Amino acid sequence: MTPEDGRSNGYIGSLKRRIRIVMLLDAAECAGLVPLAIGHLHFLAYMSNTLAPVWDMPILEGKLLKRQSGPFYPALQRDLDHLVGSGVVSISKLGYLLSEGNRWRLEGSYHLNKTLAAPILVALEQFESEQLLMSFIREMVYAISALSENDFDNAISADATFTDPVIAFGNVLDFGEWRKVNYTANAARQFGHLLPEGTNATLGEELHFYVRHLHRRMHGER
Amino acid sequence: MANDSPNTPSLGPWTGADLSGTARANMGLGADYELPLHVRFIAGAAKLIRKRRAITNGKTDAIEPAIFLLQPTPPDLGAPARRVPMLDNGLTPLTGRLWFVNAVVNVGKYIELSGEEDDELFRRIAEDFRLGDVQAIVFDPRAESIEIRYYPRGLQNPDICELISVSGTDISLDGIFAAIDRIHQNCFVTPDAQSLSGKLRLWKDSSKWLPSSDAEAIIQMNLKAGLTTAFPTCTVRHEQPQVSGRLDLEIEESDPLDCGHITRHAILELKVLRSFSETGTPVPSEKTLDDVTSGVQQAAAYRDEKCARASALCCFDMRREPSGETCFKHIRNTAKDTCVRLRLWFIFATSKLYRATLVPLGLQEH
């Protein structure tokens, strides 16, 4: 799948985003992160894009607008709203938030409706590529689940790609379409060779180490 | 402290970051990502308990059980459960608390226990909280030996329980062989014992003694899961690249107070012995002997390179006629000289053949 596919507003693009949402919310359930606040869901979606190359997984969206408030994917949000409308995703803690650009945005926390989501997850598991994607997303969310609520809110402020000083807020952060500079994936991969005594880190360790280093940087370390 | 070299892809704002410090401090975290959730749960809880005991020397925490439920989100308990991020760092007291954790045990929510007797506690969890069927681990600091009790069917089935040591000491090859004996008996010995389905089956066609071409990888992953369960304070790694080749399995254990300080207990070289390839081509006996010879050489070389305490060649015999350990005869002296232990487990193509071998031993199943 190319980033263009994922970006598309067509049926296939929308389907892929909905699958990604279901997988992210399922992983959040396994990790103990539900109900998942809207900002956290978009952060997880962003991390699933930037970290995807570490596991040789497809990037769904290779670029996004760099906003002060963190990642937000309008198309993903539309698909999330559709999933709420169809009952696959449930929303709680509903409210409104004044967002960037002085616009009101729906705020809420999400979790899967198990009855309706279970057949989707079972169907996805029939495909090896989707199984691998689910494994990646689950491990990534497990790693992120170790953060405190406050650190989860602020993790983007330490991410290697998002904090690229070359890209100012309001500009497009491109890590997987034209520019292909993905500092997040580069850092995670780098961990693979840094264990003592010649041990190679596993793909799982690379994700957990990246999140642990995010944590260190949020708390003032290099 | 910087970990960048001229060949390192750019890390942008993370250039010069102390990545190796992070890797060292968290070694093993997520290393078991391919294992079943219940195995990760056991290993996560065991490592956490061992770490907490090392930090406190077992002295400052409540002398009451710690109960871990594999349910990351607690139900409505009447009082809010308190969330502890990065639980795996061992800085939070564990005992006297009911924990709701995920399979990685890197975050948890807890409520305080109020000193009930075990029976009352189990009843409360099963009946009041309706969590009796949730997989559970109980650590009781009052017990003499440092062990956990794992309840695969939850606390409403207290008789179905596995005792697992978390002392993390004295992991010998004899102990490892005993664990492999159990894995072999439960997973490999006959096609009926193999609950594996589809592409994970050891036999392509057991009636013709045709092993699957993936037999070695399947055995390797089952051993990895089984050995992690048996030695949950250890990390079992597979296919680690070495100068002298790729080792099959290694069992390593981090110092609970310094994760980057590793004790390598054992290197295991695995070989599957076959009469036929998957396509039915006969495998000459010379090839089997060559495989055994190279297995001993590999086990010795990888052990020395990794500075491991011990190494062994573990053969899984899927040949038509069981010939015992005669396949080791030509290499026994070399193995002895290089301190490589040899063991063989037979994998029967049919349950009938297996039963036939039990009869003369008086071991037939009832």
XYZ file of C-alpha atoms in Angstrom:
588
model
C 0.000 0.000 0.000
C 1.328 3.451 -0.858
C 0.713 6.542 1.255
C -1.481 7.772 -1.599
C -3.808 4.850 -1.026
C -4.104 5.682 2.628
C -4.640 9.363 1.969
C -7.336 8.807 -0.563
C -10.819 9.832 0.301
C -12.152 6.968 -1.747
C -13.707 3.806 -0.455
C -10.425 1.902 -0.102
C -8.707 4.730 1.755
C -11.636 5.081 4.110
C -11.777 1.329 4.671
C -8.082 1.243 5.562
C -8.494 4.082 8.033
C -11.465 2.387 9.648
C -9.483 -0.814 9.981
C -6.652 1.167 11.557
C -9.089 2.743 14.048
C -10.531 -0.648 15.003
C -7.028 -2.064 15.489
C -5.898 0.902 17.563
C -8.940 0.735 19.825
C -8.606 -3.036 20.170
C -4.958 -2.591 21.149
C -5.918 0.145 23.592
C -8.394 -2.269 25.183
C -5.689 -4.951 25.545
C -3.281 -2.446 27.044
C -5.769 -0.886 29.465
C -6.067 2.515 27.781
C -9.804 2.638 27.160
C -11.781 4.767 26.941
C -9.274 6.519 24.714
C -9.374 10.306 24.506
C -9.572 11.740 21.019
C -6.116 13.331 21.225
C -4.616 10.068 22.406
C -6.233 8.189 19.516
C -4.730 10.582 16.973
C -1.360 10.326 18.720
C -1.498 6.533 18.494
C -2.469 6.824 14.815
C 0.522 9.092 14.256
C 2.898 6.728 16.049
C 1.525 3.798 14.060
C 2.588 5.725 10.944
C 6.014 6.866 12.073
C 6.994 3.552 13.687
C 5.524 1.341 10.939
C 8.799 1.047 8.947
C 10.514 -0.480 11.999
C 8.313 -3.552 11.540
C 8.170 -3.234 7.735
C 4.532 -2.265 7.996
C 2.714 0.056 5.593
C 2.465 3.750 6.443
C -1.170 4.767 6.241
C -0.545 8.532 6.229
C 3.008 9.655 5.432
C 2.522 13.315 6.260
C 0.435 15.563 8.430
C -0.006 19.173 9.377
C 2.235 20.084 12.294
C -0.063 21.653 14.866
C 0.734 22.986 18.327
C -1.920 20.725 19.799
C -0.418 17.578 18.292
C -1.384 15.219 15.493
C -4.890 15.367 14.113
C -6.035 13.540 10.999
C -9.290 15.037 9.661
C -10.034 12.069 7.382
C -9.395 9.609 10.209
C -11.718 11.636 12.422
C -14.462 11.495 9.789
C -14.084 7.735 9.621
C -14.115 7.521 13.397
C -17.369 9.485 13.411
C -18.793 7.030 10.882
C -17.775 4.112 13.090
C -19.515 5.777 16.027
C -22.577 6.262 13.846
C -22.589 2.620 12.836
C -22.178 1.485 16.429
C -18.791 -0.212 16.045
C -17.194 2.431 18.263
C -18.803 3.877 21.370
C -18.131 7.341 22.677
C -18.240 8.608 26.249
C -17.270 11.774 28.111
C -18.720 13.780 25.263
C -17.988 17.503 25.147
C -16.715 20.361 23.033
C -13.246 21.852 22.898
C -12.090 25.122 21.372
C -9.275 24.031 19.092
C -6.656 25.799 16.989
C -8.188 28.280 14.557
C -10.819 29.186 17.169
C -13.056 26.357 16.053
C -15.150 24.158 18.291
C -14.341 20.500 18.081
C -16.198 17.493 19.407
C -14.287 15.947 22.276
C -14.824 12.470 23.625
C -13.335 9.174 24.643
C -13.700 6.068 22.557
C -13.848 2.333 22.947
C -14.924 -0.551 20.748
C -18.404 -1.985 20.955
C -17.233 -5.562 21.435
C -20.316 -7.160 19.924
C -19.991 -5.337 16.634
C -16.192 -5.128 16.547
C -15.479 -8.798 17.288
C -16.486 -10.109 13.833
C -14.351 -7.405 12.217
C -11.319 -8.430 14.254
C -11.943 -12.115 13.535
C -12.173 -11.382 9.808
C -8.954 -9.357 9.874
C -7.112 -12.198 11.573
C -7.776 -14.378 8.554
C -5.225 -12.335 6.594
C -1.558 -12.772 7.429
C -0.719 -9.161 6.561
C -3.438 -7.885 8.898
C -2.297 -10.272 11.645
C 1.187 -8.799 11.427
C -0.201 -5.272 11.444
C -2.277 -6.096 14.532
C 0.792 -7.514 16.280
C 2.725 -4.341 15.531
C -0.067 -2.049 16.678
C -0.694 -4.047 19.849
C 2.985 -3.985 20.803
C 3.261 -0.287 20.055
C 0.220 0.461 22.193
C 1.514 -1.790 24.988
C 4.714 0.243 24.948
C 2.876 3.570 25.040
C 0.505 2.353 27.760
C 3.389 2.515 30.240
C 3.244 6.320 30.161
C 1.380 8.296 32.770
C -1.707 10.197 31.650
C 0.260 13.429 31.712
C 3.162 11.975 29.735
C 0.712 10.499 27.229
C -0.693 14.017 26.726
C 2.763 15.473 26.183
C 4.633 12.647 24.456
C 4.391 14.313 21.059
C 6.487 17.194 22.387
C 9.475 14.855 22.576
C 8.956 12.745 19.451
C 11.967 12.737 17.148
C 9.984 13.467 13.983
C 7.443 15.909 15.377
C 10.077 18.042 17.077
C 12.117 18.483 13.899
C 13.068 22.173 14.180
C 13.262 22.485 10.407
C 9.475 22.144 10.167
C 7.601 24.996 11.807
C 4.086 24.707 13.179
C 1.542 25.204 10.445
C 3.701 23.404 7.892
C 3.489 19.868 6.630
C 5.527 17.207 8.362
C 6.468 14.668 5.718
C 8.045 11.432 6.920
C 6.790 8.968 4.367
C 5.732 10.546 1.097
C 8.188 12.858 -0.661
C 10.769 13.634 1.996
C 11.014 10.197 3.579
C 12.982 11.436 6.578
C 11.615 9.524 9.520
C 13.675 10.262 12.618
C 11.296 8.263 14.785
C 11.815 5.049 12.825
C 15.543 5.744 12.535
C 15.870 6.095 16.308
C 13.800 2.990 17.031
C 15.861 0.958 14.568
C 19.050 2.308 16.098
C 18.107 0.624 19.387
C 18.436 -2.723 17.635
C 22.218 -2.527 17.849
C 22.699 -0.929 21.232
C 22.193 -3.758 23.689
C 25.245 -4.804 25.648
C 27.425 -7.752 24.720
C 26.356 -8.049 21.111
C 22.720 -8.907 21.741
C 20.345 -7.813 18.996
C 17.165 -6.198 20.264
C 13.883 -7.679 19.053
C 11.298 -5.665 17.144
C 9.291 -5.536 20.356
C 12.187 -4.105 22.328
C 12.758 -1.434 19.677
C 9.229 -0.087 20.218
C 9.419 -0.213 24.011
C 12.862 1.421 24.047
C 11.637 4.237 21.808
C 8.779 5.002 24.188
C 11.068 4.768 27.220
C 13.414 7.237 25.573
C 10.490 9.547 24.809
C 9.785 9.418 28.529
C 13.372 10.297 29.396
C 13.331 13.285 27.051
C 10.029 14.525 28.438
C 11.719 14.584 31.807
C 14.703 16.593 30.735
C 17.220 13.978 29.671
C 18.851 13.666 26.284
C 27.082 8.635 25.434
C 26.107 9.530 21.895
C 25.248 6.541 19.767
C 25.584 8.038 16.298
C 28.191 6.867 13.834
C 28.830 8.149 10.300
C 26.672 5.305 8.965
C 23.760 5.930 11.326
C 20.663 7.324 9.614
C 19.945 10.819 10.851
C 18.152 11.062 14.166
C 17.275 14.735 13.700
C 16.573 16.357 17.057
C 17.596 13.126 18.793
C 21.143 13.315 17.436
C 23.557 12.570 20.249
C 20.850 11.088 22.452
C 21.857 8.480 25.023
C 19.982 5.678 23.312
C 22.280 2.969 24.622
C 21.517 4.064 28.187
C 17.809 3.602 27.507
C 18.382 0.228 25.863
C 20.523 -0.968 28.731
C 18.070 0.175 31.397
C 15.142 -1.567 29.744
C 16.760 -4.656 28.258
C 14.250 -7.445 27.784
C 11.172 -5.219 27.753
C 9.115 -6.388 24.767
C 11.646 -9.087 23.857
C 8.886 -11.669 24.266
C 6.473 -9.960 21.856
C 5.935 -13.145 19.822
C 4.898 -15.289 22.788
C 1.337 -16.103 23.877
C -0.230 -13.554 26.212
C -0.386 -15.885 29.213
C 3.362 -16.565 28.928
C 4.067 -12.827 28.786
C 1.804 -12.307 31.804
C 3.723 -14.885 33.856
C 7.109 -13.533 32.764
C 6.091 -9.908 33.312
C 4.782 -10.537 36.820
C 7.773 -12.720 37.755
C 10.333 -10.154 36.617
C 8.452 -7.397 38.410
C 8.278 -9.333 41.688
C 11.959 -10.224 41.486
C 12.882 -6.617 40.814
C 10.739 -5.289 43.647
C 12.274 -7.789 46.049
C 15.765 -6.798 44.937
C 15.015 -3.103 45.423
C 13.506 -3.487 48.885
C 15.359 -6.609 49.877
C 11.873 -7.895 50.632
C 11.665 -5.922 53.831
C 9.567 -2.807 53.535
C 6.450 -4.058 51.746
C 3.330 -5.479 53.359
C 3.564 -9.175 54.318
C 0.374 -9.922 52.427
C -0.296 -11.441 49.022
C -0.142 -9.524 45.782
C -2.757 -10.638 43.282
C -2.416 -9.845 39.598
C -5.386 -10.226 37.271
C -4.852 -10.278 33.519
C -7.529 -7.671 33.030
C -6.070 -4.251 32.331
C -9.296 -2.339 32.832
C -10.976 -3.029 36.178
C -14.750 -3.233 36.460
C -16.626 -0.815 38.668
C -15.280 -1.725 42.114
C -17.055 0.937 44.103
C -13.801 2.811 44.596
C -11.434 4.020 41.881
C -8.399 1.888 41.188
C -5.149 3.808 41.281
C -3.043 3.763 38.093
C 0.704 3.126 38.259
C 2.559 3.873 35.015
C 5.842 2.081 34.337
C 4.988 -0.503 36.933
C 7.878 -2.640 35.679
C 10.436 -0.291 37.252
C 9.776 -1.991 40.589
C 9.456 1.263 42.512
C 5.887 0.648 43.686
C 4.961 -1.733 46.520
C 3.095 -4.749 45.166
C 1.915 -6.744 48.141
C -1.377 -6.218 49.922
C -2.871 -5.097 46.625
C -5.126 -6.434 43.875
C -3.590 -5.496 40.536
C -5.247 -5.123 37.154
C -2.556 -5.461 34.517
C -2.043 -6.069 30.822
C 0.021 -8.971 29.507
C 3.236 -6.957 29.497
C 2.753 -5.891 33.132
C 4.271 -2.487 32.367
C 1.354 -0.545 33.827
C -1.226 -1.462 36.422
C -4.182 -0.274 38.419
C -4.654 -1.435 41.977
C -6.920 -1.414 44.961
C -5.720 -2.118 48.472
C -6.597 -5.478 49.999
C -7.839 -5.488 53.521
C -6.029 -8.440 55.014
C -8.642 -11.107 54.286
C -7.796 -14.804 54.423
C -7.036 -16.351 51.033
C -10.423 -18.086 50.821
C -12.282 -14.882 51.523
C -10.098 -12.989 49.057
C -10.676 -15.506 46.269
C -14.409 -15.518 46.988
C -14.544 -11.746 46.927
C -12.754 -11.577 43.565
C -14.877 -14.338 42.063
C -18.263 -13.397 43.493
C -18.256 -9.725 44.416
C -16.116 -8.526 41.519
C -17.222 -11.339 39.127
C -13.624 -11.830 37.989
C -13.283 -15.475 38.988
C -12.548 -16.616 35.453
C -9.794 -14.086 34.792
C -6.236 -15.481 34.623
C -4.512 -14.664 37.882
C -1.119 -14.753 39.559
C -0.703 -14.752 43.312
C 2.544 -13.913 45.026
C 2.579 -14.603 48.741
C 5.595 -13.136 50.564
C 4.736 -15.262 53.622
C 5.740 -18.448 51.792
C 9.186 -19.838 52.423
C 10.143 -20.228 48.768
C 9.982 -17.353 46.357
C 7.365 -18.481 43.905
C 4.188 -17.424 42.208
C 0.990 -19.359 41.771
C -0.501 -19.050 38.306
C -4.229 -19.750 37.925
C -4.885 -20.208 34.186
C -8.641 -20.548 34.729
C -8.915 -17.872 37.345
C -9.359 -17.878 41.087
C -12.731 -19.620 40.873
C -10.692 -22.730 39.956
C -8.101 -22.658 42.716
C -7.127 -26.289 42.192
C -5.900 -25.586 38.668
C -2.686 -23.878 39.567
C 0.968 -23.903 38.552
C 3.728 -23.144 41.016
C 6.544 -21.239 39.344
C 9.785 -20.199 40.988
C 10.795 -16.581 40.627
C 13.966 -16.795 42.659
C 15.966 -16.677 39.440
C 18.829 -18.685 40.814
C 20.614 -21.812 39.688
C 19.231 -22.331 36.219
C 21.144 -25.445 35.219
C 21.086 -27.590 32.103
C 19.421 -30.338 34.143
C 16.614 -27.932 35.005
C 16.388 -26.839 31.382
C 16.226 -30.464 30.185
C 13.471 -31.186 32.697
C 11.519 -28.232 31.319
C 12.056 -29.479 27.755
C 10.851 -32.932 28.856
C 7.552 -31.326 29.884
C 7.271 -29.271 26.697
C 8.030 -32.367 24.621
C 5.405 -34.393 26.454
C 2.764 -31.675 26.174
C 3.448 -30.376 22.689
C 5.533 -32.647 20.506
C 5.593 -36.314 21.447
C 2.769 -37.436 19.156
C 0.573 -35.751 16.535
C -2.248 -35.926 19.105
C -0.164 -33.965 21.588
C 0.287 -31.249 19.013
C -2.575 -28.847 19.464
C -0.981 -26.835 16.694
C -3.049 -26.344 13.605
C -2.474 -25.760 9.904
C 0.925 -24.363 9.052
C 2.161 -24.889 12.617
C 2.029 -28.674 12.484
C 5.260 -30.601 12.886
C 4.300 -33.279 10.365
C 3.442 -32.724 6.745
C 2.290 -36.347 6.541
C 2.886 -38.360 9.689
C 1.717 -41.609 8.054
C 4.748 -41.374 5.751
C 7.157 -39.876 8.314
C 7.333 -36.638 6.357
C 8.145 -33.779 8.740
C 7.116 -30.248 7.895
C 9.914 -28.147 6.447
C 9.186 -25.681 9.288
C 9.579 -28.320 12.012
C 12.710 -26.731 13.476
C 11.141 -23.261 13.655
C 7.964 -24.662 15.225
C 9.960 -26.548 17.855
C 12.054 -23.447 18.487
C 9.023 -21.221 19.152
C 7.380 -23.828 21.399
C 10.586 -24.200 23.380
C 10.898 -20.437 23.650
C 7.403 -20.181 25.126
C 7.826 -23.210 27.377
C 11.230 -22.170 28.685
C 9.991 -18.644 29.354
C 7.187 -20.121 31.452
C 9.591 -22.412 33.300
C 12.149 -19.650 33.902
C 10.052 -16.494 33.883
C 12.736 -14.232 35.280
C 14.821 -15.000 32.185
C 14.593 -13.742 28.645
C 14.761 -16.447 26.004
C 16.106 -15.120 22.723
C 16.194 -16.927 19.418
C 18.207 -16.570 16.219
C 20.768 -14.201 17.646
C 23.450 -13.467 15.037
C 27.014 -14.328 16.024
C 30.347 -14.075 14.264
C 30.300 -17.866 14.048
C 26.665 -18.177 12.900
C 23.148 -17.748 14.315
C 22.433 -19.397 17.613
C 19.067 -21.101 18.039
C 18.112 -20.301 21.634
C 19.779 -18.550 24.521
C 18.521 -18.180 28.058
C 19.690 -14.974 29.652
C 18.802 -13.234 32.879
C 19.170 -9.572 33.728
C 20.362 -8.393 37.094
C 17.144 -7.015 38.612
C 18.959 -3.861 39.694
C 20.866 -3.391 36.429
C 19.007 -4.778 33.432
C 22.033 -4.364 31.184
C 24.067 -6.726 33.336
C 23.310 -10.146 31.929
C 23.924 -13.710 33.048
C 23.752 -16.076 30.106
C 22.675 -19.377 31.587
C 22.668 -21.498 28.470
C 22.932 -21.700 24.712
C 20.797 -24.388 23.096
C 21.492 -25.616 19.595
C 18.496 -27.398 18.082
C 18.509 -30.058 15.393
C 15.634 -31.970 13.850
C 16.651 -35.427 12.674
C 14.670 -36.722 9.715
C 14.304 -39.908 7.675
C 12.759 -37.922 4.829
C 12.516 -34.361 3.681
C 9.094 -32.768 3.352
C 8.956 -33.876 -0.287
C 9.760 -37.482 0.581
C 13.425 -37.514 -0.440
C 15.312 -39.890 1.888
C 17.823 -38.219 4.180
C 21.035 -40.302 4.314
C 22.249 -41.299 7.766
C 25.592 -39.581 7.029
C 23.723 -36.292 6.793
C 22.219 -36.892 10.225
C 25.644 -37.574 11.705
C 27.060 -34.459 10.024
C 24.208 -32.380 11.458
C 24.939 -33.699 14.935
C 28.648 -32.971 14.549
C 28.042 -29.416 13.396
C 25.490 -28.976 16.190
C 28.119 -29.757 18.816
C 30.605 -27.402 17.177
C 28.010 -24.630 16.989
C 26.900 -25.066 20.585
C 30.514 -24.811 21.811
C 31.396 -21.850 19.587
C 28.290 -19.813 20.445
C 28.719 -20.497 24.168
C 32.317 -19.301 24.101
C 31.491 -16.251 22.011
C 28.614 -15.277 24.303
C 30.448 -16.192 27.511
C 27.473 -18.351 28.452
C 27.657 -20.722 31.408
C 26.641 -23.851 29.502
C 25.568 -25.163 26.151
C 23.749 -28.186 24.825
C 22.783 -29.829 21.592
C 19.084 -30.695 21.697
C 18.018 -33.135 18.989
C 14.392 -33.821 18.112
C 14.264 -37.152 16.378
C 11.522 -37.463 13.763
C 13.093 -40.486 12.057
C 11.121 -43.603 11.227
C 13.029 -45.908 13.553
C 13.927 -44.657 16.984
C 17.568 -45.550 17.481
C 18.061 -43.846 20.786
C 21.191 -41.853 21.250
C 23.313 -43.862 18.806
C 23.472 -40.758 16.624
C 25.693 -39.222 19.334
C 28.175 -42.103 19.437
C 30.655 -40.560 16.972
C 30.732 -37.212 18.717
C 30.386 -38.072 22.395
C 34.063 -37.591 23.204
C 34.242 -34.264 21.392
C 31.125 -33.113 23.185
C 32.629 -34.133 26.506
C 35.902 -32.346 25.735
C 34.081 -29.150 24.745
C 31.568 -29.420 27.620
C 28.533 -29.579 25.338
C 25.698 -31.669 26.791
C 23.744 -33.917 24.414
C 20.055 -34.778 24.641
C 17.564 -36.359 22.299
C 13.770 -36.369 22.307
C 11.836 -38.661 20.028
C 8.801 -37.358 18.166
C 6.468 -40.178 17.224
C 4.601 -40.111 13.935
C 1.576 -41.814 15.504
C 0.178 -42.213 18.991
C 0.063 -45.978 18.426
C 3.858 -46.129 18.029
C 4.247 -44.062 21.164
C 1.998 -46.372 23.160
C 3.962 -49.366 21.906
C 7.153 -47.941 23.398
C 5.447 -47.412 26.761
C 4.296 -51.003 27.179
C 7.718 -52.610 27.812
C 8.445 -49.859 30.279
C 5.215 -50.417 32.174
C 4.324 -46.816 31.517
C 1.244 -47.213 29.349
C -1.316 -44.488 29.713
C -4.662 -45.184 31.294
